[in-house]
mmCIF file of C-alpha atoms and ligand atoms in Angstrom:
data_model
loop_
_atom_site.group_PDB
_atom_site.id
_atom_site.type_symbol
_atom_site.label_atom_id
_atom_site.label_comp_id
_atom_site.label_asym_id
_atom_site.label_seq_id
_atom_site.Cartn_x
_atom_site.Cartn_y
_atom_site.Cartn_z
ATOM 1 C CA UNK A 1353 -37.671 -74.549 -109.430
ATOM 2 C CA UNK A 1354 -40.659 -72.477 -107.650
ATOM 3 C CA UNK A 1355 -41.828 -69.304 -108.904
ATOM 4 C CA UNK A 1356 -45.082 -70.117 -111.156
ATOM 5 C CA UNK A 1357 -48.589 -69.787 -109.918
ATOM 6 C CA UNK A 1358 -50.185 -72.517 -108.179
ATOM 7 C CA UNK A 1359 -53.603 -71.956 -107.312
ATOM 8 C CA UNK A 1360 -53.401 -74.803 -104.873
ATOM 9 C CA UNK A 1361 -51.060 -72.857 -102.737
ATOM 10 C CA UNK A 1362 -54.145 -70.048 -102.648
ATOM 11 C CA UNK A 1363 -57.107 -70.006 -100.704
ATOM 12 C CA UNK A 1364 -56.941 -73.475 -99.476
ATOM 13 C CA UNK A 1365 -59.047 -72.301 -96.304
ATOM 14 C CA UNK A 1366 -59.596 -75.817 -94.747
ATOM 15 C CA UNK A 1367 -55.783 -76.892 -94.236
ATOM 16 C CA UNK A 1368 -54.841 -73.545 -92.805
ATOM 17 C CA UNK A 1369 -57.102 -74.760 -89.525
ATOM 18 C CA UNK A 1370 -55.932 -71.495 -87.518
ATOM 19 C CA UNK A 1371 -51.767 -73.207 -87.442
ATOM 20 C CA UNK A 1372 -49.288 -70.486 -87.350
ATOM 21 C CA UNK A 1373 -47.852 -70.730 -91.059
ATOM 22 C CA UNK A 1374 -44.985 -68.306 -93.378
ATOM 23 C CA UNK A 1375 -47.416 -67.185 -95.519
ATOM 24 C CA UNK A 1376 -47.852 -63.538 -94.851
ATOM 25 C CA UNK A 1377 -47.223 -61.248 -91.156
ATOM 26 C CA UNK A 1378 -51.050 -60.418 -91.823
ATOM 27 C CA UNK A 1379 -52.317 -63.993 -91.098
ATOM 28 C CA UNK A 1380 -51.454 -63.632 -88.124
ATOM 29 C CA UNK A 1381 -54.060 -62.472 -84.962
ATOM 30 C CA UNK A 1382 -53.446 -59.299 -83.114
ATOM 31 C CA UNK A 1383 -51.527 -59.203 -80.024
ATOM 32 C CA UNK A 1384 -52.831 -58.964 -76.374
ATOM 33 C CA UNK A 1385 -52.383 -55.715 -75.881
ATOM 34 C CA UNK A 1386 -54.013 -54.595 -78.485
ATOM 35 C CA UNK A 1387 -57.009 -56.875 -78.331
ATOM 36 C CA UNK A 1388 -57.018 -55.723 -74.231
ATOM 37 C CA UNK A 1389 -56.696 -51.729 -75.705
ATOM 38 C CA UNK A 1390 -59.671 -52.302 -77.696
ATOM 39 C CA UNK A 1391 -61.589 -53.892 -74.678
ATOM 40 C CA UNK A 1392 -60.734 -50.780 -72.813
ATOM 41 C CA UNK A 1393 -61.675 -48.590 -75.165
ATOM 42 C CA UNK A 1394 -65.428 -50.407 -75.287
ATOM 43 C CA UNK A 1395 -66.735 -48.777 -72.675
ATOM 44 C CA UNK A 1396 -70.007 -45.803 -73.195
ATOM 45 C CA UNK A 1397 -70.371 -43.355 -75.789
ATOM 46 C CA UNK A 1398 -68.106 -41.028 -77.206
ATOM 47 C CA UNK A 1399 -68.145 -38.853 -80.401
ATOM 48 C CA UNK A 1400 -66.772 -40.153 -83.545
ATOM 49 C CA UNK A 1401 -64.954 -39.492 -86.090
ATOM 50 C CA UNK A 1402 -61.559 -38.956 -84.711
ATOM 51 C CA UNK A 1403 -62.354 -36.151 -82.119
ATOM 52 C CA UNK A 1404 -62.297 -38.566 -78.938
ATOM 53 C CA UNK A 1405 -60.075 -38.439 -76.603
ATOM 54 C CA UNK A 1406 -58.682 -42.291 -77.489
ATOM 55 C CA UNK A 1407 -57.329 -40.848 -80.473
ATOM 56 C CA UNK A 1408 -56.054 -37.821 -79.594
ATOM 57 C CA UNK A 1409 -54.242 -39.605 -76.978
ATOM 58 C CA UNK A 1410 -52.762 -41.563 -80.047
ATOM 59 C CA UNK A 1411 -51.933 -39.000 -81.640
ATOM 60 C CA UNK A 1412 -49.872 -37.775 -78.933
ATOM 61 C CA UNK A 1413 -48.165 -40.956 -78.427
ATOM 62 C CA UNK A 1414 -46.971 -40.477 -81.652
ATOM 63 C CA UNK A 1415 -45.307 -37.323 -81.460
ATOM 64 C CA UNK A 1416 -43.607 -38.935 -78.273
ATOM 65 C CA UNK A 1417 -42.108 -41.805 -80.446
ATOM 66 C CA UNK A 1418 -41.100 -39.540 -83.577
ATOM 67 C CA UNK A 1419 -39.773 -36.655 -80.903
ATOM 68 C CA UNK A 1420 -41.784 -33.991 -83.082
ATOM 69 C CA UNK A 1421 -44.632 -32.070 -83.616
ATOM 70 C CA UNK A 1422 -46.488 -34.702 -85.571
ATOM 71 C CA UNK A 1423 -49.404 -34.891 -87.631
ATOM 72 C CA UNK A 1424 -51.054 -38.839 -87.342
ATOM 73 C CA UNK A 1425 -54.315 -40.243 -88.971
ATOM 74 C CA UNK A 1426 -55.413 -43.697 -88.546
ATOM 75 C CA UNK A 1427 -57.195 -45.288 -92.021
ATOM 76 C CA UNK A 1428 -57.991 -48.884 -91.976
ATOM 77 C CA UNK A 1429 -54.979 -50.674 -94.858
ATOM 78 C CA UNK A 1430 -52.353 -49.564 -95.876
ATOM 79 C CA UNK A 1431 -53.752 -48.940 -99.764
ATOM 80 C CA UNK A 1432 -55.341 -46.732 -98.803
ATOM 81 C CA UNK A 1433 -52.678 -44.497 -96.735
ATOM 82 C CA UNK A 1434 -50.538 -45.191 -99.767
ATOM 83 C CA UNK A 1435 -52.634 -43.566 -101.764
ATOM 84 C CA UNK A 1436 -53.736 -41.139 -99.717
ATOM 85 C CA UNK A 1437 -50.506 -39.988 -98.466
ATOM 86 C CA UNK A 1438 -48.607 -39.575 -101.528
ATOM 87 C CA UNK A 1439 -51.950 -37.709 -103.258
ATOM 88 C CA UNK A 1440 -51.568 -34.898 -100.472
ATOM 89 C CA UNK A 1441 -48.396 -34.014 -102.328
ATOM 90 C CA UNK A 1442 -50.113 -34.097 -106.034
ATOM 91 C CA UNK A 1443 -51.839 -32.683 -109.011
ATOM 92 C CA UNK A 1444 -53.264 -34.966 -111.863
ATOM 93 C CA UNK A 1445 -50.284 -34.131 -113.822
ATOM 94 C CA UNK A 1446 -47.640 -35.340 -111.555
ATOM 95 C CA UNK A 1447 -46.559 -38.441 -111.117
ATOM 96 C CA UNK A 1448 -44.505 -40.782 -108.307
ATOM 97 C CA UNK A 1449 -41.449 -42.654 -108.864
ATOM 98 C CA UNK A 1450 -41.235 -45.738 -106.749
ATOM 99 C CA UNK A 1451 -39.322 -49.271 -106.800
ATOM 100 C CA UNK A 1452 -40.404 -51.470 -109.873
ATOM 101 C CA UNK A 1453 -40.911 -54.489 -106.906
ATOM 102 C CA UNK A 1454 -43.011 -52.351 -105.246
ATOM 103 C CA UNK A 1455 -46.546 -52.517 -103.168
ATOM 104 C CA UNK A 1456 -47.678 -49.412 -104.827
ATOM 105 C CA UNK A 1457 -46.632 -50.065 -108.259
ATOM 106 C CA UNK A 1458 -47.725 -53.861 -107.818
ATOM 107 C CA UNK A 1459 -50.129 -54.791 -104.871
ATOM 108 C CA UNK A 1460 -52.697 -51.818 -104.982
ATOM 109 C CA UNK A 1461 -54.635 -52.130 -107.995
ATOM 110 C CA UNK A 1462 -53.301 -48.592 -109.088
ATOM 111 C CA UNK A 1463 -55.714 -47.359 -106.196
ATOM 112 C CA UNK A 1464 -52.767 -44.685 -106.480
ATOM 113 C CA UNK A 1465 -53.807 -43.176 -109.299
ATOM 114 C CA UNK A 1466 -57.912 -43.771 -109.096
ATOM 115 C CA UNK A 1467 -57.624 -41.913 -106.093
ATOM 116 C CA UNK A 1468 -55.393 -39.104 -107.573
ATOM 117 C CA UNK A 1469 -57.063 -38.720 -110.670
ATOM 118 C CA UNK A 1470 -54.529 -38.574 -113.383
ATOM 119 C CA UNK A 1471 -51.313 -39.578 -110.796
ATOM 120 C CA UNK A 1472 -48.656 -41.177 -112.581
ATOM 121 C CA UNK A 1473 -46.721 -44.503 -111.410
ATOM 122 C CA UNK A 1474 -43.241 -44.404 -113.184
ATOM 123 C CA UNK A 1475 -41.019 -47.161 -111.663
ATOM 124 C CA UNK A 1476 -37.083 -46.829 -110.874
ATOM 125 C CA UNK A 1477 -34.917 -49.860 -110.366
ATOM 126 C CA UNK A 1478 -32.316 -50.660 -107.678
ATOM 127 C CA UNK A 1479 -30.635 -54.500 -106.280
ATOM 128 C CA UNK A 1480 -32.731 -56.345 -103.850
ATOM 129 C CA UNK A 1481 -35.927 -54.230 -104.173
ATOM 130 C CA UNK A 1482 -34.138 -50.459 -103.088
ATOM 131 C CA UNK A 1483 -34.031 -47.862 -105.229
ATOM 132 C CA UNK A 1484 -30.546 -47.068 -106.582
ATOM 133 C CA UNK A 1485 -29.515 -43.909 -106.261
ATOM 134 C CA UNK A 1486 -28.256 -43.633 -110.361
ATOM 135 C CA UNK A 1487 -31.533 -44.968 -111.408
ATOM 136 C CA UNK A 1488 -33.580 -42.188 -109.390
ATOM 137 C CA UNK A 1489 -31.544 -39.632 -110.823
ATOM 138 C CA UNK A 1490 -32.096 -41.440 -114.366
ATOM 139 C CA UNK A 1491 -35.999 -41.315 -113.391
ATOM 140 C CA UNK A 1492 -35.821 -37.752 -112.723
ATOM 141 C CA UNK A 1493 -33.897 -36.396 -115.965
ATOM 142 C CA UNK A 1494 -35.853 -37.592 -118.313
ATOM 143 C CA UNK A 1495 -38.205 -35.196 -120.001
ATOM 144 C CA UNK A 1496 -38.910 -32.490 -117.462
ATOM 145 C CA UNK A 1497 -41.456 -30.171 -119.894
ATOM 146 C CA UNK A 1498 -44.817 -29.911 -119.701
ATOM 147 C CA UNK A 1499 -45.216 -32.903 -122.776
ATOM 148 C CA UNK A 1500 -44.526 -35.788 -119.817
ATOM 149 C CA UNK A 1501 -45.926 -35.853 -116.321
ATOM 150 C CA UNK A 1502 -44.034 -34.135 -113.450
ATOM 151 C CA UNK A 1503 -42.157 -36.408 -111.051
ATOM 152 C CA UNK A 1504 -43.492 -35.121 -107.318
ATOM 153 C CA UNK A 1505 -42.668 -37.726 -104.748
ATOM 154 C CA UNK A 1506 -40.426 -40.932 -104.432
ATOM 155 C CA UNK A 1507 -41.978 -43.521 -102.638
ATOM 156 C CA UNK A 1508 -39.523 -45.572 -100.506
ATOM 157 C CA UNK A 1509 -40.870 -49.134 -98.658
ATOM 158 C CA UNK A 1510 -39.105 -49.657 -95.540
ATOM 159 C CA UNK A 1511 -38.292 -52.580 -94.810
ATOM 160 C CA UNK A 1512 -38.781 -53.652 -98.524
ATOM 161 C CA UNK A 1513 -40.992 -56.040 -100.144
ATOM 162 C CA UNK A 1514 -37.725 -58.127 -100.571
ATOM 163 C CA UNK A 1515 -37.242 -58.294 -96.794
ATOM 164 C CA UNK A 1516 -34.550 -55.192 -96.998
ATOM 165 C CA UNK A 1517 -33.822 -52.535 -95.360
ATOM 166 C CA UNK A 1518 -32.656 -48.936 -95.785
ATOM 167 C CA UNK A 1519 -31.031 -47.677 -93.279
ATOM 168 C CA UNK A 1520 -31.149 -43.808 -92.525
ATOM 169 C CA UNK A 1521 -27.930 -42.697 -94.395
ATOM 170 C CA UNK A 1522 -29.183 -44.433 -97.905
ATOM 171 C CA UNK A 1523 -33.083 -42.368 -97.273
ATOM 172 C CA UNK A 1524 -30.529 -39.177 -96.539
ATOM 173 C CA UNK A 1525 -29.085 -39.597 -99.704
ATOM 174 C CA UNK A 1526 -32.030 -40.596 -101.934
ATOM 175 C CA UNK A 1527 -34.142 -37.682 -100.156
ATOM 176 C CA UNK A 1528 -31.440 -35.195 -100.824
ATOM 177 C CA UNK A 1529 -31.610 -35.874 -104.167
ATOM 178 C CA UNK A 1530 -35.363 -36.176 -103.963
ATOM 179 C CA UNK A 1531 -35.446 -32.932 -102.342
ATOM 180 C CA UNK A 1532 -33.138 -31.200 -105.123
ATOM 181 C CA UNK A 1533 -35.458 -31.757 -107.572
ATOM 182 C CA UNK A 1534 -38.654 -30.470 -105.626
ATOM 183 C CA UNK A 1535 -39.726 -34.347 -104.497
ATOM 184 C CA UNK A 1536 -41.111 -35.256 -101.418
ATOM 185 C CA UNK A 1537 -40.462 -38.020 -99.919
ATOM 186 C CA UNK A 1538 -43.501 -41.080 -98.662
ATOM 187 C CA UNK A 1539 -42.317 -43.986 -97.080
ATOM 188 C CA UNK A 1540 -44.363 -47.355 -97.530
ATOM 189 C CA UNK A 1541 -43.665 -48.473 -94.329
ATOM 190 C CA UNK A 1542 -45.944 -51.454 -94.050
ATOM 191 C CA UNK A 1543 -42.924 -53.023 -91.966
ATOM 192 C CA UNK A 1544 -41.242 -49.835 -90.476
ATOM 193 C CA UNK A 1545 -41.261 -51.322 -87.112
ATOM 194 C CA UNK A 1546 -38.991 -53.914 -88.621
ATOM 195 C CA UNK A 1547 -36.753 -51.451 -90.218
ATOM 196 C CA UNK A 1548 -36.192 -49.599 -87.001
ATOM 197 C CA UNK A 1549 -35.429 -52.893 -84.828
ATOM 198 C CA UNK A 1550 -33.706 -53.865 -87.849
ATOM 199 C CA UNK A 1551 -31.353 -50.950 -88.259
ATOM 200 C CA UNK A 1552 -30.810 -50.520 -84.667
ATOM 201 C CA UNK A 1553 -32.053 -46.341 -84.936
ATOM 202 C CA UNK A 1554 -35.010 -44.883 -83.035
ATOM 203 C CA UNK A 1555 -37.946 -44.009 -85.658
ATOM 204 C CA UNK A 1556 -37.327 -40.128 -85.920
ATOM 205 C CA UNK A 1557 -33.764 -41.406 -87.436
ATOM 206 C CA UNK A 1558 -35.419 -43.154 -89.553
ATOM 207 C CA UNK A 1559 -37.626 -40.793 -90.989
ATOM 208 C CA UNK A 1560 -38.104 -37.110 -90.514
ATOM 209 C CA UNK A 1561 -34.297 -36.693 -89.517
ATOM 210 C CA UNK A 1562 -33.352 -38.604 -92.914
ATOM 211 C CA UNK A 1563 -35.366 -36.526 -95.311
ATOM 212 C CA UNK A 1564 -39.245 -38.571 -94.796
ATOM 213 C CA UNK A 1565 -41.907 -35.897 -95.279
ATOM 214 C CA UNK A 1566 -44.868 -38.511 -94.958
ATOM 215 C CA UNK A 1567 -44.887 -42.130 -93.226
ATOM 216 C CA UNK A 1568 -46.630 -45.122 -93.509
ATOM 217 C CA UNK A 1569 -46.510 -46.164 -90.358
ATOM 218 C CA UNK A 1570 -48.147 -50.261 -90.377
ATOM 219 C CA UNK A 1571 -49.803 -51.473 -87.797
ATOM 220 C CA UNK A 1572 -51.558 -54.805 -89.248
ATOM 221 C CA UNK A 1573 -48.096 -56.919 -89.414
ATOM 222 C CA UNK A 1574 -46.579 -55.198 -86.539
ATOM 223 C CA UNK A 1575 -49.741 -56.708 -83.920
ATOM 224 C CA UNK A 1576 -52.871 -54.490 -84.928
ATOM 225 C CA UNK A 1577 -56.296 -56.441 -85.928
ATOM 226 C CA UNK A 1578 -56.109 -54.004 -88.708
ATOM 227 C CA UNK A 1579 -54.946 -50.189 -89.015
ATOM 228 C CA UNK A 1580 -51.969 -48.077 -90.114
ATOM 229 C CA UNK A 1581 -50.950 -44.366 -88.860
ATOM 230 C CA UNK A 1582 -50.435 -41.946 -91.906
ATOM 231 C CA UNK A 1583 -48.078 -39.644 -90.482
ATOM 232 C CA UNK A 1584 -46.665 -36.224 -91.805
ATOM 233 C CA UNK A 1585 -44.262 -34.468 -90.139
ATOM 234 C CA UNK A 1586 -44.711 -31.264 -91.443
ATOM 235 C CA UNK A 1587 -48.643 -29.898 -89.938
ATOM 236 C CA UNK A 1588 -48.938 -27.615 -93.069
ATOM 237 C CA UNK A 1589 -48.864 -30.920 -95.612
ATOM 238 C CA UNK A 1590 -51.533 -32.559 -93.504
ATOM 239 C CA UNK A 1591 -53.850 -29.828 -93.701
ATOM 240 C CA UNK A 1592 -56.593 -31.262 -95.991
ATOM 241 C CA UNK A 1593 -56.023 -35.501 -95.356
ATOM 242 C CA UNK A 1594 -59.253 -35.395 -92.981
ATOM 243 C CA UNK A 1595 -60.860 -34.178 -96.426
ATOM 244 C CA UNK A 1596 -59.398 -36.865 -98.443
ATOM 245 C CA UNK A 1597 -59.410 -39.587 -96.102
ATOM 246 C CA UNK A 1598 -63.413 -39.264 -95.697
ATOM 247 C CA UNK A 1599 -64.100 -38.722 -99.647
ATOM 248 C CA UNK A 1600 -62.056 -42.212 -100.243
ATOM 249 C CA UNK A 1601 -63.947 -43.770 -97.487
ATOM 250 C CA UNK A 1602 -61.158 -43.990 -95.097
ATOM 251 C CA UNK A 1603 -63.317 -42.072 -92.339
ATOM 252 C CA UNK A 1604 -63.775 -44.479 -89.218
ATOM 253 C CA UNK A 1605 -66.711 -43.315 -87.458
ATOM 254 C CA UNK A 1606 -65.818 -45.198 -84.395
ATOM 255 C CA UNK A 1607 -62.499 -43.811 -84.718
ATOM 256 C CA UNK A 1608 -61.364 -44.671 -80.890
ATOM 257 C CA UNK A 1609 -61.183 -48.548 -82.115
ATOM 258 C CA UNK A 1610 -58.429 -47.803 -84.621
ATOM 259 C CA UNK A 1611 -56.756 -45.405 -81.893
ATOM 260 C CA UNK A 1612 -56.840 -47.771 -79.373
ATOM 261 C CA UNK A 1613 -55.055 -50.373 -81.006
ATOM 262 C CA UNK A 1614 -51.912 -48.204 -81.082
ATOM 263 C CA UNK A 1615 -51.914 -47.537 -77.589
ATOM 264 C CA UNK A 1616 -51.980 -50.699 -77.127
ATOM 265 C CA UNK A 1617 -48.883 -51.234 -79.380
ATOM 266 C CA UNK A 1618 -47.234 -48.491 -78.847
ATOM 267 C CA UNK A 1619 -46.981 -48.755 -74.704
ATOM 268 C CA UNK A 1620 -43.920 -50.114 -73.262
ATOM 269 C CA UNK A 1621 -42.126 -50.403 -76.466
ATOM 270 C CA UNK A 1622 -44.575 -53.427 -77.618
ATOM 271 C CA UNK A 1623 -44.629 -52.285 -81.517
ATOM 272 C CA UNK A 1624 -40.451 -53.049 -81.000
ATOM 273 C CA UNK A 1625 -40.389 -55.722 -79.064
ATOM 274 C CA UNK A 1626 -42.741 -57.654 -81.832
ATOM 275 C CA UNK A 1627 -41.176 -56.291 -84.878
ATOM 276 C CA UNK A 1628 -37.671 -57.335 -82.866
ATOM 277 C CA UNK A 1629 -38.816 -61.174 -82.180
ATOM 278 C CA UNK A 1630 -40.318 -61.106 -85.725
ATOM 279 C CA UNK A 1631 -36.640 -60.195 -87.077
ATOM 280 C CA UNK A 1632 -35.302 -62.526 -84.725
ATOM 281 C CA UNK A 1633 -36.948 -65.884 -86.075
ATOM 282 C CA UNK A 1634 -36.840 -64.586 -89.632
ATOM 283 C CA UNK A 1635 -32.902 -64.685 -88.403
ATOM 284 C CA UNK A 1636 -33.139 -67.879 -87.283
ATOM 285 C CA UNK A 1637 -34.955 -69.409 -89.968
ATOM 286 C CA UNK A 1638 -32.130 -68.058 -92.422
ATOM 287 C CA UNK A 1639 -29.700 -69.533 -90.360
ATOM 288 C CA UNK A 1640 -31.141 -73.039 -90.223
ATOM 289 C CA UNK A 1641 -31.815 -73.184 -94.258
ATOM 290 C CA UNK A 1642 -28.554 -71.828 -95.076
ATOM 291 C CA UNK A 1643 -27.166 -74.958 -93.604
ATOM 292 C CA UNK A 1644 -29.311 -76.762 -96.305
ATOM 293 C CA UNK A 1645 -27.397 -77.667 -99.921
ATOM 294 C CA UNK A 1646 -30.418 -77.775 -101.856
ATOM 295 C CA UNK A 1647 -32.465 -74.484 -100.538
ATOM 296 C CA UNK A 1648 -30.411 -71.278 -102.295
ATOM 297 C CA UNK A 1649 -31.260 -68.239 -99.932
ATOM 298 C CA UNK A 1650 -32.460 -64.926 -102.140
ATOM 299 C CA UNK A 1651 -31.945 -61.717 -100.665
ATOM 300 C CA UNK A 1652 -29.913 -60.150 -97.820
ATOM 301 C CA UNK A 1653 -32.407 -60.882 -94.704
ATOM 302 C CA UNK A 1654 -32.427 -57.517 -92.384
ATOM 303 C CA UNK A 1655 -36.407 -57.560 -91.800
ATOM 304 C CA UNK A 1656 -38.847 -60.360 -90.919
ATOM 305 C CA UNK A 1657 -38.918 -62.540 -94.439
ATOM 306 C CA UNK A 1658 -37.010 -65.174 -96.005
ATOM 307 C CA UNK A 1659 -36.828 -65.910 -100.085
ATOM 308 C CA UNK A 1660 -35.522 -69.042 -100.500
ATOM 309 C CA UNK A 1661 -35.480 -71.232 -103.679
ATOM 310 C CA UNK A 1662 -36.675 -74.845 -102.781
ATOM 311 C CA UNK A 1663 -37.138 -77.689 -105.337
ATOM 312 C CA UNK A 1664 -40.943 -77.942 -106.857
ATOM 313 C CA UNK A 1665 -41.096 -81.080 -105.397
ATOM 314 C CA UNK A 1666 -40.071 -80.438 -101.887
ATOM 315 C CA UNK A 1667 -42.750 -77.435 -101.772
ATOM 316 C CA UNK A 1668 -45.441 -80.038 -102.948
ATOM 317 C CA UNK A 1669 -44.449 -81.459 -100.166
ATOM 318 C CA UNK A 1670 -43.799 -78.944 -97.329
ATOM 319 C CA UNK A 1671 -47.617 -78.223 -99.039
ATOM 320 C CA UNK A 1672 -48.617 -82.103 -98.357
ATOM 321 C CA UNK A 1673 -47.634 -81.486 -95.078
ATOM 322 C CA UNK A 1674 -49.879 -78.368 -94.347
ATOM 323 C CA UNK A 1675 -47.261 -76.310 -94.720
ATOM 324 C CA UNK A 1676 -48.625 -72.208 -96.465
ATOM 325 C CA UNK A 1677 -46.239 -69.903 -97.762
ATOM 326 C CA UNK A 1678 -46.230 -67.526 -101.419
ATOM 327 C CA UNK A 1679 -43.946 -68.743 -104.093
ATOM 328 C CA UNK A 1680 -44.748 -65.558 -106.217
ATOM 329 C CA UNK A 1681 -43.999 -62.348 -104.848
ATOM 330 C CA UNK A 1682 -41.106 -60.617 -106.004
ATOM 331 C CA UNK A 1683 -38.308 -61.519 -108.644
ATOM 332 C CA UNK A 1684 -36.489 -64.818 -108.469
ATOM 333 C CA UNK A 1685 -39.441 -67.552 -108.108
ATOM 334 C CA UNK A 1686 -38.260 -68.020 -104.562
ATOM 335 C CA UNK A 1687 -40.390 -68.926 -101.608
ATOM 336 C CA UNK A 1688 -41.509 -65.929 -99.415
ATOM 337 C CA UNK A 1689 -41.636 -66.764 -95.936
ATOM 338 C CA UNK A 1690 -42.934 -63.915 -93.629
ATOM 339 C CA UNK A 1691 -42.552 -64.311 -89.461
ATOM 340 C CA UNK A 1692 -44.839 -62.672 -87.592
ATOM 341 C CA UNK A 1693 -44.904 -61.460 -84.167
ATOM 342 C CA UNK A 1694 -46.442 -64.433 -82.633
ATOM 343 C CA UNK A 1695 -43.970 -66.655 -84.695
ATOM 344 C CA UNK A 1696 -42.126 -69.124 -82.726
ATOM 345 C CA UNK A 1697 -38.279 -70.561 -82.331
ATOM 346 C CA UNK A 1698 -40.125 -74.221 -82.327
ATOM 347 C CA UNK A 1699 -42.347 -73.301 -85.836
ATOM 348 C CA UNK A 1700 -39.480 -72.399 -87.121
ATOM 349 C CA UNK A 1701 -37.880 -75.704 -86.437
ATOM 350 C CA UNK A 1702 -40.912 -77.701 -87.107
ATOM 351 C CA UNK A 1703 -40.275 -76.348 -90.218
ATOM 352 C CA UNK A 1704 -36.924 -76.964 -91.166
ATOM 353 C CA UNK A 1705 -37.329 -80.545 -89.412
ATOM 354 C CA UNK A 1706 -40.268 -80.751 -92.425
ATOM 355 C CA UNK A 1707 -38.193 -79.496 -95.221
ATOM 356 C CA UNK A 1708 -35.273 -81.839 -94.294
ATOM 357 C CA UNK A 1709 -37.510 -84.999 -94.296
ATOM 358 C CA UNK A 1710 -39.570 -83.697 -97.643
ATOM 359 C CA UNK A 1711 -35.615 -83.511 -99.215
ATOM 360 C CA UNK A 1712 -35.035 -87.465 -98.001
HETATM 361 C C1 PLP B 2647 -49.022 -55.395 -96.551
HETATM 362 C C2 PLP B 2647 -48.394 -54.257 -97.257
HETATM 363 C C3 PLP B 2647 -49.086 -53.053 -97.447
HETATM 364 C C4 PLP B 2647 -50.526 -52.843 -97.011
HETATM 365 O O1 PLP B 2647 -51.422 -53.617 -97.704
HETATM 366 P P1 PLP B 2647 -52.991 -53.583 -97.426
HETATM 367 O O2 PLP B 2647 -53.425 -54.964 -97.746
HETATM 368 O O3 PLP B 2647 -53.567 -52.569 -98.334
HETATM 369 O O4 PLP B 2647 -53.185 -53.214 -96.000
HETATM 370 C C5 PLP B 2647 -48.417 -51.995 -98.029
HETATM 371 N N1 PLP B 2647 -47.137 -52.117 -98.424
HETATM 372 C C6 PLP B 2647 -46.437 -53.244 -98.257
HETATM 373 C C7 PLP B 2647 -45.003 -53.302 -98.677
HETATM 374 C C8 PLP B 2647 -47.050 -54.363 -97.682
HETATM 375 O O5 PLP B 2647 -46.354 -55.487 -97.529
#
């Protein structure tokens, strides 16, 4: 079965050839109204730094789409508003509990805690890459003096790196809890867009009215050329995040290009309309394998990835025949395959006609 490293399946630039492949929602280009957003945005001089008014237009459409008095910032990856995010809640002698599948604990180089001096990652467990709510209570009644570091936020990824989803009565519960012990509450949300067209809320249910003091909000996989929206819905907590995002380098200077980009996502409903098609071929793509003996499907599918299991030697071959996708994220050994917003009903065929014939 897959699961082990190949670095064949990495950085094989020349077969990729600009085809629309599974291998990650950030291979993908950014969407037309975005790329038309940043065209209109390219027009004279303005002043930088955020203080434009591109961004605070942004801004504004934010609190429109969360219904609240909002605080947004726009940093380039989602690392960094990780890190950045969950440090506005911390000392160096705290530390944050988060998913032992997770991007923080697992994809960000501990940028976490070298941008939080002295932050803590302690890791809590939970089926198909959620946090349970036992094991959080577990990770918070352990040693509570001053010999072990404090426990100050629980970091949630919505939809999960598994390709679940919480929905807003399992954040409720895990925030309360969070809450009780003097937690905040960050929410990775790399994929949020697909959480909220996945769980059929508007985003305000989703976080602020469920417990979510700060959100990740990710633009990249939901149609940006590259941003995310940090955003705290409590002003006083965002006070000093100007500070920190300029000390880590997170500072754009031409500011309004970031900003832009979420106007353009964010008018007419765009960011759910993507993040609703994305879901809708990852759907689709489950469907069609499940209807194959020899491919074992992982993982409930409520966002926009599949983890199947497929035979070594049918991914050499899907591989022969230029097929991309990860066979080593998360547990299980399974291949990850990740739809994106320009995915389409006929690669998602093409596909499935490919796996078929590598099986025969
Ligand atoms: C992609 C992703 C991020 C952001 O990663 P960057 O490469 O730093 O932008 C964060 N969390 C999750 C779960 C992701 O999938």
């Amino acid at each position: 079965m897959a699961g082990n490293f190949n670095p064949l399946h990495y950085g094989d630039v020349r077969s990729f050839d600009h085809q629309r492949q599974f291998a990650s929602d950030n291979n993908a280009g950014c969407c037309p109204e975005v790329f038309e957003a940043l065209k209109q945005a390219n027009s004279g001089h303005t002043v930088g730094y955020g203080s434009d008014a591109i961004t605070a237009r942004a801004k504004e459409a934010f609190r429109g789409l969360f219904e609240t008095d909002c605080e947004t910032f726009f940093v380039f990856n989602g690392t960094a508003a990780n890190s950045l995010a969950i440090g506005s809640f911390c000392s160096p002698h705290h530390s944050v509990l988060c998913h032992e599948h997770s991007h923080v604990e697992s994809d960000e180089c501990n940028a976490p805690g070298f941008l939080n001096q002295g932050l803590r990652i302690a890791t809590v467990q939970g089926a198909n890459g959620k946090i349970d709510l036992a094991s959080l209570r577990e990770g918070l009644s352990g040693r509570r003096d001053v010999h072990a570091s404090k426990p100050r936020v629980v970091s949630l990824t919505n939809t999960t790196e598994l390709g679940t989803l919480y929905r807003p009565n399992e954040i409720g519960a895990l925030a309360e809890l969070a809450k009780s012990n003097g937690l905040a509450v960050h929410v990775d949300g790399a994929r949020f867009a697909n959480a909220v067209a996945s769980a059929g809320c508007t985003p305000a249910e989703l976080s602020w009215k469920a417990g979510v003091d700060v959100l990740v909000f990710g633009g990249t996989k939901n149609g940006l050329a590259f941003g995310e929206a940090v955003v705290f819905f409590k002003r006083q907590e965002a006070a000093d995040f100007m500070y920190r995002m300029k000390q880590s380098g997170q500072l754009a200077s031409k500011m309004r290009f970031l900003a832009a980009q979420w106007l353009g996502l964010l008018s007419d409903g765009k960011w759910l309309e993507y993040a609703r098609h994305a879901n809708a071929m990852s759907e689709r793509l489950y469907s069609r394998l499940s209807q194959i003996a020899e491919v074992e499907l992982l993982f409930p599918r409520e966002g926009n990835a599949v983890f199947a299991l497929i035979p070594d030697p049918v991914i050499d071959r899907l591989y022969e025949l230029g097929w991309r996708f990860y066979t080593d994220v998360g547990p299980g050994g399974g291949a990850r395959l990740m739809c994106s917003w320009d995915t389409t009903q006929e690669d998602v065929d093409r596909f499935t006609q490919d796996l078929r014939k590598a099986l025969s």
